């Protein structure tokens, strides 16, 4: 069994930043990058809102920059994922998918969250070419264009309102005959002249030559008055929620009803001493690269302090 002062589970801005800080503090961290090395940003063509890249940067390139920086200070970055943890006593034992067992004095969880998709083949086909699950990340690219947002909850309404401030027109595609959002959010959407709500509509597919140019919809699916509808759009935004990648921790750590890990008093600490959280797996609100990176820094500093005070 291997032993490390600090094990980082997951990569992305949170995991890599935690690795940079932990390695510079001579913790010699081991980091497992997970099933999607680099996290959600590797599915984004260009990132324009991360400080230090005035001309923007490709999401994959940005993650490679962070990875190389972590390796420069000595982080042992490994492919694969941690599939089992035992937090019953310290040091904590974590098992990788290849059977490797690692004994860790501290653990930083940075497993992120995965956006929920409709499951259409076209979502993969046009990923990065008009399909996005982050309006605040990619909305800037659709200024004065027409886009669609899928969803009927608060997140969908927030995204629609944000995009309505940038775009010429926003369709809000809602499969039910009503919005699930709070009353104040519903009213704001209904009052916005740039937003058209399409109740009882389901998306069947997308079309376009060099990116999304439109969506095939069905209105009142399965009813006698079912109707096929096409809309011309330049962007297609998913706002039907995220699923935090936290299943392996459910027996050990506190979570909310969705699965986001709970922090103690706004710190990266969990109820288990020496186990810390960073990034989107514990952030249902902001879900931005810069906030994830900041939380990775905090988690590594707390891990260092924990070891010094132990």
PDB file of C-alpha atoms in Angstrom:
ATOM      1  CA  UNK A   1       0.000   0.000   0.000  1.00  0.00           C
ATOM      2  CA  UNK A   2       1.291   3.411  -0.984  1.00  0.00           C
ATOM      3  CA  UNK A   3       1.303   6.317   1.440  1.00  0.00           C
ATOM      4  CA  UNK A   4       0.948  10.041   0.729  1.00  0.00           C
ATOM      5  CA  UNK A   5       0.524  13.155   2.796  1.00  0.00           C
ATOM      6  CA  UNK A   6      -2.123  14.404   0.372  1.00  0.00           C
ATOM      7  CA  UNK A   7      -4.338  12.608  -2.142  1.00  0.00           C
ATOM      8  CA  UNK A   8      -6.277  14.723  -4.626  1.00  0.00           C
ATOM      9  CA  UNK A   9      -9.291  13.030  -6.223  1.00  0.00           C
ATOM     10  CA  UNK A  10     -10.220  14.681  -9.517  1.00  0.00           C
ATOM     11  CA  UNK A  11      -8.669  17.290 -11.775  1.00  0.00           C
ATOM     12  CA  UNK A  12     -10.035  20.381 -13.499  1.00  0.00           C
ATOM     13  CA  UNK A  13      -9.353  23.894 -12.168  1.00  0.00           C
ATOM     14  CA  UNK A  14     -10.038  22.830  -8.563  1.00  0.00           C
ATOM     15  CA  UNK A  15      -7.931  19.678  -8.552  1.00  0.00           C
ATOM     16  CA  UNK A  16      -4.998  21.109 -10.478  1.00  0.00           C
ATOM     17  CA  UNK A  17      -4.895  24.287  -8.376  1.00  0.00           C
ATOM     18  CA  UNK A  18      -4.996  22.208  -5.202  1.00  0.00           C
ATOM     19  CA  UNK A  19      -2.104  20.191  -6.618  1.00  0.00           C
ATOM     20  CA  UNK A  20      -0.072  23.333  -7.354  1.00  0.00           C
ATOM     21  CA  UNK A  21      -0.475  24.623  -3.805  1.00  0.00           C
ATOM     22  CA  UNK A  22      -0.024  21.237  -2.121  1.00  0.00           C
ATOM     23  CA  UNK A  23       3.123  20.416  -4.079  1.00  0.00           C
ATOM     24  CA  UNK A  24       4.646  23.850  -3.394  1.00  0.00           C
ATOM     25  CA  UNK A  25       3.995  23.169   0.307  1.00  0.00           C
ATOM     26  CA  UNK A  26       6.107  19.989   0.013  1.00  0.00           C
ATOM     27  CA  UNK A  27       3.142  17.679   0.560  1.00  0.00           C
ATOM     28  CA  UNK A  28       4.186  15.568  -2.480  1.00  0.00           C
ATOM     29  CA  UNK A  29       0.560  15.039  -3.514  1.00  0.00           C
ATOM     30  CA  UNK A  30      -0.763  12.205  -5.636  1.00  0.00           C
ATOM     31  CA  UNK A  31      -3.600  13.234  -7.953  1.00  0.00           C
ATOM     32  CA  UNK A  32      -6.010  10.944  -9.798  1.00  0.00           C
ATOM     33  CA  UNK A  33      -7.410  12.863 -12.758  1.00  0.00           C
ATOM     34  CA  UNK A  34     -10.674  10.893 -13.062  1.00  0.00           C
ATOM     35  CA  UNK A  35     -12.731   9.780 -16.035  1.00  0.00           C
ATOM     36  CA  UNK A  36     -12.591  13.235 -17.620  1.00  0.00           C
ATOM     37  CA  UNK A  37      -9.077  14.624 -17.087  1.00  0.00           C
ATOM     38  CA  UNK A  38      -9.310  18.403 -16.968  1.00  0.00           C
ATOM     39  CA  UNK A  39     -13.013  18.382 -16.141  1.00  0.00           C
ATOM     40  CA  UNK A  40     -15.856  20.126 -17.965  1.00  0.00           C
ATOM     41  CA  UNK A  41     -13.640  22.816 -19.508  1.00  0.00           C
ATOM     42  CA  UNK A  42     -12.157  20.224 -21.857  1.00  0.00           C
ATOM     43  CA  UNK A  43     -15.543  20.302 -23.630  1.00  0.00           C
ATOM     44  CA  UNK A  44     -15.383  24.081 -24.105  1.00  0.00           C
ATOM     45  CA  UNK A  45     -13.761  25.444 -27.243  1.00  0.00           C
ATOM     46  CA  UNK A  46     -12.761  28.813 -25.845  1.00  0.00           C
ATOM     47  CA  UNK A  47     -12.589  30.314 -22.366  1.00  0.00           C
ATOM     48  CA  UNK A  48     -12.676  34.101 -22.276  1.00  0.00           C
ATOM     49  CA  UNK A  49     -13.481  34.864 -18.634  1.00  0.00           C
ATOM     50  CA  UNK A  50     -10.506  33.312 -16.828  1.00  0.00           C
ATOM     51  CA  UNK A  51      -8.004  35.956 -15.637  1.00  0.00           C
ATOM     52  CA  UNK A  52      -4.622  35.941 -17.333  1.00  0.00           C
ATOM     53  CA  UNK A  53      -5.796  35.056 -20.835  1.00  0.00           C
ATOM     54  CA  UNK A  54      -6.662  38.421 -22.418  1.00  0.00           C
ATOM     55  CA  UNK A  55      -7.239  36.865 -25.846  1.00  0.00           C
ATOM     56  CA  UNK A  56      -9.090  33.848 -24.478  1.00  0.00           C
ATOM     57  CA  UNK A  57      -7.801  30.290 -24.408  1.00  0.00           C
ATOM     58  CA  UNK A  58      -8.926  26.880 -25.603  1.00  0.00           C
ATOM     59  CA  UNK A  59     -10.378  24.926 -22.674  1.00  0.00           C
ATOM     60  CA  UNK A  60      -8.121  21.931 -23.295  1.00  0.00           C
ATOM     61  CA  UNK A  61      -5.039  24.150 -23.541  1.00  0.00           C
ATOM     62  CA  UNK A  62      -5.895  25.895 -20.294  1.00  0.00           C
ATOM     63  CA  UNK A  63      -6.172  22.572 -18.486  1.00  0.00           C
ATOM     64  CA  UNK A  64      -2.859  21.438 -19.984  1.00  0.00           C
ATOM     65  CA  UNK A  65      -1.267  24.639 -18.670  1.00  0.00           C
ATOM     66  CA  UNK A  66      -2.560  23.918 -15.169  1.00  0.00           C
ATOM     67  CA  UNK A  67      -1.508  20.274 -15.365  1.00  0.00           C
ATOM     68  CA  UNK A  68       2.031  21.189 -16.432  1.00  0.00           C
ATOM     69  CA  UNK A  69       2.252  23.750 -13.647  1.00  0.00           C
ATOM     70  CA  UNK A  70       1.223  21.129 -11.074  1.00  0.00           C
ATOM     71  CA  UNK A  71       3.750  18.648 -12.483  1.00  0.00           C
ATOM     72  CA  UNK A  72       6.474  21.284 -12.426  1.00  0.00           C
ATOM     73  CA  UNK A  73       6.247  21.370  -8.627  1.00  0.00           C
ATOM     74  CA  UNK A  74       6.274  17.594  -8.319  1.00  0.00           C
ATOM     75  CA  UNK A  75       2.644  16.445  -8.269  1.00  0.00           C
ATOM     76  CA  UNK A  76       2.297  12.761  -9.181  1.00  0.00           C
ATOM     77  CA  UNK A  77      -0.625  12.991 -11.622  1.00  0.00           C
ATOM     78  CA  UNK A  78      -2.133   9.648 -12.590  1.00  0.00           C
ATOM     79  CA  UNK A  79      -4.791   8.604 -15.049  1.00  0.00           C
ATOM     80  CA  UNK A  80      -7.727   6.602 -13.770  1.00  0.00           C
ATOM     81  CA  UNK A  81     -10.163   7.249 -10.956  1.00  0.00           C
ATOM     82  CA  UNK A  82     -10.689   6.510  -7.301  1.00  0.00           C
ATOM     83  CA  UNK A  83     -13.604   4.076  -7.019  1.00  0.00           C
ATOM     84  CA  UNK A  84     -13.723   3.398  -3.269  1.00  0.00           C
ATOM     85  CA  UNK A  85     -12.834   5.270  -0.090  1.00  0.00           C
ATOM     86  CA  UNK A  86     -12.619   4.299   3.557  1.00  0.00           C
ATOM     87  CA  UNK A  87     -12.811   7.326   5.835  1.00  0.00           C
ATOM     88  CA  UNK A  88     -13.445   5.286   9.012  1.00  0.00           C
ATOM     89  CA  UNK A  89     -10.033   6.097  10.451  1.00  0.00           C
ATOM     90  CA  UNK A  90      -6.901   8.045   9.576  1.00  0.00           C
ATOM     91  CA  UNK A  91      -4.844   7.615   7.517  1.00  0.00           C
ATOM     92  CA  UNK A  92      -7.630   7.156   4.970  1.00  0.00           C
ATOM     93  CA  UNK A  93      -7.551   4.346   2.429  1.00  0.00           C
ATOM     94  CA  UNK A  94      -8.610   5.059  -1.151  1.00  0.00           C
ATOM     95  CA  UNK A  95      -8.754   2.476  -3.926  1.00  0.00           C
ATOM     96  CA  UNK A  96      -8.164   3.233  -7.610  1.00  0.00           C
ATOM     97  CA  UNK A  97      -9.853   1.503 -10.534  1.00  0.00           C
ATOM     98  CA  UNK A  98      -6.699  -0.561 -11.172  1.00  0.00           C
ATOM     99  CA  UNK A  99      -6.752  -1.907  -7.623  1.00  0.00           C
ATOM    100  CA  UNK A 100      -4.027   0.384  -6.253  1.00  0.00           C
ATOM    101  CA  UNK A 101      -4.614   1.248  -2.601  1.00  0.00           C
ATOM    102  CA  UNK A 102      -3.356   4.554  -1.268  1.00  0.00           C
ATOM    103  CA  UNK A 103      -3.120   5.541   2.376  1.00  0.00           C
ATOM    104  CA  UNK A 104      -3.546   9.303   2.693  1.00  0.00           C
ATOM    105  CA  UNK A 105      -3.097  11.635   5.661  1.00  0.00           C
ATOM    106  CA  UNK A 106      -5.321  14.209   3.926  1.00  0.00           C
ATOM    107  CA  UNK A 107      -7.742  13.929   1.024  1.00  0.00           C
ATOM    108  CA  UNK A 108      -8.936  16.728  -1.267  1.00  0.00           C
ATOM    109  CA  UNK A 109     -12.094  15.851  -3.210  1.00  0.00           C
ATOM    110  CA  UNK A 110     -12.363  17.721  -6.510  1.00  0.00           C
ATOM    111  CA  UNK A 111     -14.518  15.351  -8.550  1.00  0.00           C
ATOM    112  CA  UNK A 112     -16.663  18.086 -10.093  1.00  0.00           C
ATOM    113  CA  UNK A 113     -20.186  17.833 -11.439  1.00  0.00           C
ATOM    114  CA  UNK A 114     -21.541  16.694 -14.783  1.00  0.00           C
ATOM    115  CA  UNK A 115     -24.141  18.664 -16.704  1.00  0.00           C
ATOM    116  CA  UNK A 116     -27.313  16.780 -17.506  1.00  0.00           C
ATOM    117  CA  UNK A 117     -28.123  16.400 -21.191  1.00  0.00           C
ATOM    118  CA  UNK A 118     -31.237  15.328 -23.048  1.00  0.00           C
ATOM    119  CA  UNK A 119     -29.450  12.301 -24.506  1.00  0.00           C
ATOM    120  CA  UNK A 120     -29.686  13.369 -28.158  1.00  0.00           C
ATOM    121  CA  UNK A 121     -26.983  12.280 -30.592  1.00  0.00           C
ATOM    122  CA  UNK A 122     -26.942  15.851 -31.903  1.00  0.00           C
ATOM    123  CA  UNK A 123     -25.821  17.143 -28.515  1.00  0.00           C
ATOM    124  CA  UNK A 124     -22.542  15.278 -28.972  1.00  0.00           C
ATOM    125  CA  UNK A 125     -22.349  16.128 -32.670  1.00  0.00           C
ATOM    126  CA  UNK A 126     -22.573  19.885 -32.041  1.00  0.00           C
ATOM    127  CA  UNK A 127     -20.719  19.975 -28.728  1.00  0.00           C
ATOM    128  CA  UNK A 128     -18.609  23.132 -28.854  1.00  0.00           C
ATOM    129  CA  UNK A 129     -20.343  24.135 -32.099  1.00  0.00           C
ATOM    130  CA  UNK A 130     -23.504  25.618 -30.668  1.00  0.00           C
ATOM    131  CA  UNK A 131     -24.354  23.278 -27.789  1.00  0.00           C
ATOM    132  CA  UNK A 132     -23.447  24.421 -24.298  1.00  0.00           C
ATOM    133  CA  UNK A 133     -24.391  23.670 -20.700  1.00  0.00           C
ATOM    134  CA  UNK A 134     -23.064  26.965 -19.324  1.00  0.00           C
ATOM    135  CA  UNK A 135     -24.724  30.224 -20.332  1.00  0.00           C
ATOM    136  CA  UNK A 136     -22.346  32.406 -18.311  1.00  0.00           C
ATOM    137  CA  UNK A 137     -19.363  30.644 -19.901  1.00  0.00           C
ATOM    138  CA  UNK A 138     -20.443  30.753 -23.529  1.00  0.00           C
ATOM    139  CA  UNK A 139     -23.220  33.328 -23.812  1.00  0.00           C
ATOM    140  CA  UNK A 140     -20.767  36.039 -24.846  1.00  0.00           C
ATOM    141  CA  UNK A 141     -20.228  34.247 -28.176  1.00  0.00           C
ATOM    142  CA  UNK A 142     -23.898  34.663 -29.097  1.00  0.00           C
ATOM    143  CA  UNK A 143     -24.269  38.409 -28.814  1.00  0.00           C
ATOM    144  CA  UNK A 144     -27.098  39.682 -31.038  1.00  0.00           C
ATOM    145  CA  UNK A 145     -27.889  36.138 -32.137  1.00  0.00           C
ATOM    146  CA  UNK A 146     -30.829  33.813 -31.474  1.00  0.00           C
ATOM    147  CA  UNK A 147     -30.507  31.002 -28.930  1.00  0.00           C
ATOM    148  CA  UNK A 148     -32.638  28.454 -27.103  1.00  0.00           C
ATOM    149  CA  UNK A 149     -32.527  27.414 -23.461  1.00  0.00           C
ATOM    150  CA  UNK A 150     -33.938  24.053 -22.365  1.00  0.00           C
ATOM    151  CA  UNK A 151     -35.475  23.802 -18.910  1.00  0.00           C
ATOM    152  CA  UNK A 152     -38.209  25.186 -16.702  1.00  0.00           C
ATOM    153  CA  UNK A 153     -36.587  25.717 -13.313  1.00  0.00           C
ATOM    154  CA  UNK A 154     -34.765  28.614 -11.700  1.00  0.00           C
ATOM    155  CA  UNK A 155     -31.489  27.822 -13.469  1.00  0.00           C
ATOM    156  CA  UNK A 156     -33.160  27.838 -16.880  1.00  0.00           C
ATOM    157  CA  UNK A 157     -34.896  31.127 -16.148  1.00  0.00           C
ATOM    158  CA  UNK A 158     -31.673  32.684 -14.859  1.00  0.00           C
ATOM    159  CA  UNK A 159     -29.842  31.536 -17.981  1.00  0.00           C
ATOM    160  CA  UNK A 160     -32.600  32.838 -20.243  1.00  0.00           C
ATOM    161  CA  UNK A 161     -32.529  36.233 -18.535  1.00  0.00           C
ATOM    162  CA  UNK A 162     -28.738  36.403 -18.725  1.00  0.00           C
ATOM    163  CA  UNK A 163     -28.772  35.517 -22.418  1.00  0.00           C
ATOM    164  CA  UNK A 164     -31.632  37.936 -23.105  1.00  0.00           C
ATOM    165  CA  UNK A 165     -29.249  40.731 -22.136  1.00  0.00           C
ATOM    166  CA  UNK A 166     -26.825  39.610 -24.832  1.00  0.00           C
ATOM    167  CA  UNK A 167     -28.874  37.986 -27.552  1.00  0.00           C
ATOM    168  CA  UNK A 168     -31.401  39.193 -30.084  1.00  0.00           C
ATOM    169  CA  UNK A 169     -33.923  36.523 -29.057  1.00  0.00           C
ATOM    170  CA  UNK A 170     -34.118  33.672 -26.562  1.00  0.00           C
ATOM    171  CA  UNK A 171     -36.473  30.699 -26.827  1.00  0.00           C
ATOM    172  CA  UNK A 172     -37.167  28.955 -23.520  1.00  0.00           C
ATOM    173  CA  UNK A 173     -38.105  25.351 -24.319  1.00  0.00           C
ATOM    174  CA  UNK A 174     -40.246  23.892 -21.524  1.00  0.00           C
ATOM    175  CA  UNK A 175     -41.633  20.358 -21.758  1.00  0.00           C
ATOM    176  CA  UNK A 176     -44.388  21.015 -19.197  1.00  0.00           C
ATOM    177  CA  UNK A 177     -47.286  23.507 -19.536  1.00  0.00           C
ATOM    178  CA  UNK A 178     -45.824  25.572 -16.686  1.00  0.00           C
ATOM    179  CA  UNK A 179     -42.529  26.791 -15.233  1.00  0.00           C
ATOM    180  CA  UNK A 180     -41.123  25.190 -12.078  1.00  0.00           C
ATOM    181  CA  UNK A 181     -39.110  28.290 -11.175  1.00  0.00           C
ATOM    182  CA  UNK A 182     -39.906  30.589  -8.278  1.00  0.00           C
ATOM    183  CA  UNK A 183     -42.675  33.105  -8.890  1.00  0.00           C
ATOM    184  CA  UNK A 184     -40.322  36.059  -9.070  1.00  0.00           C
ATOM    185  CA  UNK A 185     -38.163  34.316 -11.694  1.00  0.00           C
ATOM    186  CA  UNK A 186     -41.230  33.300 -13.695  1.00  0.00           C
ATOM    187  CA  UNK A 187     -42.464  36.872 -13.761  1.00  0.00           C
ATOM    188  CA  UNK A 188     -39.097  38.258 -14.840  1.00  0.00           C
ATOM    189  CA  UNK A 189     -38.967  35.828 -17.756  1.00  0.00           C
ATOM    190  CA  UNK A 190     -42.549  36.528 -18.814  1.00  0.00           C
ATOM    191  CA  UNK A 191     -41.925  40.279 -18.661  1.00  0.00           C
ATOM    192  CA  UNK A 192     -38.803  40.121 -20.822  1.00  0.00           C
ATOM    193  CA  UNK A 193     -39.656  40.944 -24.419  1.00  0.00           C
ATOM    194  CA  UNK A 194     -36.557  39.132 -25.725  1.00  0.00           C
ATOM    195  CA  UNK A 195     -37.731  35.779 -24.317  1.00  0.00           C
ATOM    196  CA  UNK A 196     -40.373  33.570 -25.928  1.00  0.00           C
ATOM    197  CA  UNK A 197     -41.527  30.629 -23.813  1.00  0.00           C
ATOM    198  CA  UNK A 198     -42.405  27.468 -25.725  1.00  0.00           C
ATOM    199  CA  UNK A 199     -44.536  25.463 -23.310  1.00  0.00           C
ATOM    200  CA  UNK A 200     -45.170  21.742 -23.901  1.00  0.00           C
ATOM    201  CA  UNK A 201     -42.295  21.454 -26.366  1.00  0.00           C
ATOM    202  CA  UNK A 202     -39.708  18.683 -26.530  1.00  0.00           C
ATOM    203  CA  UNK A 203     -36.492  18.790 -28.536  1.00  0.00           C
ATOM    204  CA  UNK A 204     -36.111  16.007 -31.098  1.00  0.00           C
ATOM    205  CA  UNK A 205     -32.833  17.083 -32.674  1.00  0.00           C
ATOM    206  CA  UNK A 206     -30.618  19.859 -33.986  1.00  0.00           C
ATOM    207  CA  UNK A 207     -29.506  20.737 -37.484  1.00  0.00           C
ATOM    208  CA  UNK A 208     -26.881  22.822 -39.227  1.00  0.00           C
ATOM    209  CA  UNK A 209     -23.929  22.526 -41.610  1.00  0.00           C
ATOM    210  CA  UNK A 210     -21.034  24.034 -39.641  1.00  0.00           C
ATOM    211  CA  UNK A 211     -22.697  24.279 -36.262  1.00  0.00           C
ATOM    212  CA  UNK A 212     -26.171  24.632 -34.826  1.00  0.00           C
ATOM    213  CA  UNK A 213     -28.540  26.471 -37.150  1.00  0.00           C
ATOM    214  CA  UNK A 214     -31.854  25.247 -35.757  1.00  0.00           C
ATOM    215  CA  UNK A 215     -33.773  22.753 -33.639  1.00  0.00           C
ATOM    216  CA  UNK A 216     -36.492  20.238 -34.445  1.00  0.00           C
ATOM    217  CA  UNK A 217     -39.199  20.351 -31.760  1.00  0.00           C
ATOM    218  CA  UNK A 218     -42.462  18.588 -31.114  1.00  0.00           C
ATOM    219  CA  UNK A 219     -45.346  20.393 -29.436  1.00  0.00           C
ATOM    220  CA  UNK A 220     -47.749  18.440 -27.186  1.00  0.00           C
ATOM    221  CA  UNK A 221     -46.002  15.147 -27.872  1.00  0.00           C
ATOM    222  CA  UNK A 222     -48.342  12.157 -27.906  1.00  0.00           C
ATOM    223  CA  UNK A 223     -51.505  14.262 -27.912  1.00  0.00           C
ATOM    224  CA  UNK A 224     -54.124  14.412 -30.664  1.00  0.00           C
ATOM    225  CA  UNK A 225     -52.964  17.871 -31.677  1.00  0.00           C
ATOM    226  CA  UNK A 226     -49.260  16.972 -31.708  1.00  0.00           C
ATOM    227  CA  UNK A 227     -47.335  19.364 -33.941  1.00  0.00           C
ATOM    228  CA  UNK A 228     -43.817  19.419 -35.377  1.00  0.00           C
ATOM    229  CA  UNK A 229     -42.047  22.761 -34.990  1.00  0.00           C
ATOM    230  CA  UNK A 230     -38.670  23.987 -36.272  1.00  0.00           C
ATOM    231  CA  UNK A 231     -36.931  27.050 -34.838  1.00  0.00           C
ATOM    232  CA  UNK A 232     -33.907  28.859 -36.256  1.00  0.00           C
ATOM    233  CA  UNK A 233     -31.232  29.289 -33.583  1.00  0.00           C
ATOM    234  CA  UNK A 234     -27.479  29.819 -33.363  1.00  0.00           C
ATOM    235  CA  UNK A 235     -26.983  28.315 -29.910  1.00  0.00           C
ATOM    236  CA  UNK A 236     -28.604  25.602 -27.788  1.00  0.00           C
ATOM    237  CA  UNK A 237     -28.146  25.825 -24.003  1.00  0.00           C
ATOM    238  CA  UNK A 238     -28.958  23.014 -21.586  1.00  0.00           C
ATOM    239  CA  UNK A 239     -30.236  24.142 -18.179  1.00  0.00           C
ATOM    240  CA  UNK A 240     -31.767  20.975 -16.770  1.00  0.00           C
ATOM    241  CA  UNK A 241     -29.356  20.612 -13.882  1.00  0.00           C
ATOM    242  CA  UNK A 242     -26.012  19.127 -12.900  1.00  0.00           C
ATOM    243  CA  UNK A 243     -25.144  15.899 -11.125  1.00  0.00           C
ATOM    244  CA  UNK A 244     -22.196  16.135  -8.724  1.00  0.00           C
ATOM    245  CA  UNK A 245     -19.769  13.230  -9.065  1.00  0.00           C
ATOM    246  CA  UNK A 246     -19.942  12.243  -5.420  1.00  0.00           C
ATOM    247  CA  UNK A 247     -21.541   8.785  -5.272  1.00  0.00           C
ATOM    248  CA  UNK A 248     -18.523   7.060  -3.707  1.00  0.00           C
ATOM    249  CA  UNK A 249     -18.630   9.445  -0.728  1.00  0.00           C
ATOM    250  CA  UNK A 250     -22.310   9.017   0.170  1.00  0.00           C
ATOM    251  CA  UNK A 251     -21.584   6.680   3.095  1.00  0.00           C
ATOM    252  CA  UNK A 252     -19.048   9.041   4.620  1.00  0.00           C
ATOM    253  CA  UNK A 253     -19.842  12.716   3.986  1.00  0.00           C
ATOM    254  CA  UNK A 254     -22.875  14.973   4.319  1.00  0.00           C
ATOM    255  CA  UNK A 255     -24.585  15.959   1.071  1.00  0.00           C
ATOM    256  CA  UNK A 256     -27.615  17.964   0.034  1.00  0.00           C
ATOM    257  CA  UNK A 257     -30.570  16.312  -1.676  1.00  0.00           C
ATOM    258  CA  UNK A 258     -28.868  16.563  -5.092  1.00  0.00           C
ATOM    259  CA  UNK A 259     -25.551  15.104  -3.955  1.00  0.00           C
ATOM    260  CA  UNK A 260     -23.435  18.229  -3.525  1.00  0.00           C
ATOM    261  CA  UNK A 261     -20.959  17.798  -0.666  1.00  0.00           C
ATOM    262  CA  UNK A 262     -21.533  20.029   2.349  1.00  0.00           C
ATOM    263  CA  UNK A 263     -18.786  22.247   3.713  1.00  0.00           C
ATOM    264  CA  UNK A 264     -18.377  23.399   7.309  1.00  0.00           C
ATOM    265  CA  UNK A 265     -18.956  27.125   7.823  1.00  0.00           C
ATOM    266  CA  UNK A 266     -18.075  27.983   4.235  1.00  0.00           C
ATOM    267  CA  UNK A 267     -14.604  26.439   4.517  1.00  0.00           C
ATOM    268  CA  UNK A 268     -13.305  23.484   2.466  1.00  0.00           C
ATOM    269  CA  UNK A 269     -13.573  21.303   5.587  1.00  0.00           C
ATOM    270  CA  UNK A 270     -15.948  18.368   5.856  1.00  0.00           C
ATOM    271  CA  UNK A 271     -17.140  16.619   9.002  1.00  0.00           C
ATOM    272  CA  UNK A 272     -14.187  14.227   8.711  1.00  0.00           C
ATOM    273  CA  UNK A 273     -10.892  15.801   9.874  1.00  0.00           C
ATOM    274  CA  UNK A 274      -8.349  15.925   7.062  1.00  0.00           C
ATOM    275  CA  UNK A 275     -10.909  15.485   4.266  1.00  0.00           C
ATOM    276  CA  UNK A 276     -11.548  18.618   2.223  1.00  0.00           C
ATOM    277  CA  UNK A 277     -13.663  19.527  -0.798  1.00  0.00           C
ATOM    278  CA  UNK A 278     -13.061  21.862  -3.729  1.00  0.00           C
ATOM    279  CA  UNK A 279     -14.781  22.864  -6.951  1.00  0.00           C
ATOM    280  CA  UNK A 280     -18.135  22.007  -8.459  1.00  0.00           C
ATOM    281  CA  UNK A 281     -18.728  18.861  -6.383  1.00  0.00           C
ATOM    282  CA  UNK A 282     -19.460  21.224  -3.481  1.00  0.00           C
ATOM    283  CA  UNK A 283     -20.711  24.263  -5.415  1.00  0.00           C
ATOM    284  CA  UNK A 284     -24.296  24.210  -6.736  1.00  0.00           C
ATOM    285  CA  UNK A 285     -24.345  28.000  -7.149  1.00  0.00           C
ATOM    286  CA  UNK A 286     -21.389  29.466  -9.079  1.00  0.00           C
ATOM    287  CA  UNK A 287     -19.832  26.544 -11.028  1.00  0.00           C
ATOM    288  CA  UNK A 288     -17.134  28.688 -12.627  1.00  0.00           C
ATOM    289  CA  UNK A 289     -13.508  27.825 -13.363  1.00  0.00           C
ATOM    290  CA  UNK A 290     -12.201  30.770 -11.352  1.00  0.00           C
ATOM    291  CA  UNK A 291     -14.267  29.955  -8.251  1.00  0.00           C
ATOM    292  CA  UNK A 292     -13.261  26.287  -8.553  1.00  0.00           C
ATOM    293  CA  UNK A 293      -9.585  27.248  -8.762  1.00  0.00           C
ATOM    294  CA  UNK A 294      -9.943  29.467  -5.699  1.00  0.00           C
ATOM    295  CA  UNK A 295     -11.537  26.673  -3.707  1.00  0.00           C
ATOM    296  CA  UNK A 296      -8.726  24.322  -4.749  1.00  0.00           C
ATOM    297  CA  UNK A 297      -6.245  26.802  -3.292  1.00  0.00           C
ATOM    298  CA  UNK A 298      -8.234  26.974  -0.050  1.00  0.00           C
ATOM    299  CA  UNK A 299      -8.448  23.186   0.261  1.00  0.00           C
ATOM    300  CA  UNK A 300      -4.687  22.757  -0.184  1.00  0.00           C
ATOM    301  CA  UNK A 301      -3.916  25.455   2.387  1.00  0.00           C
ATOM    302  CA  UNK A 302      -6.285  23.805   4.861  1.00  0.00           C
ATOM    303  CA  UNK A 303      -4.646  20.424   4.208  1.00  0.00           C
ATOM    304  CA  UNK A 304      -1.224  21.920   4.912  1.00  0.00           C
ATOM    305  CA  UNK A 305      -2.460  23.546   8.122  1.00  0.00           C
ATOM    306  CA  UNK A 306      -4.095  20.313   9.218  1.00  0.00           C
ATOM    307  CA  UNK A 307      -0.816  18.419   8.851  1.00  0.00           C
ATOM    308  CA  UNK A 308       1.149  21.133  10.642  1.00  0.00           C
ATOM    309  CA  UNK A 309      -1.252  21.163  13.573  1.00  0.00           C
ATOM    310  CA  UNK A 310      -1.620  17.427  13.822  1.00  0.00           C
TER     311      UNK A 310
END
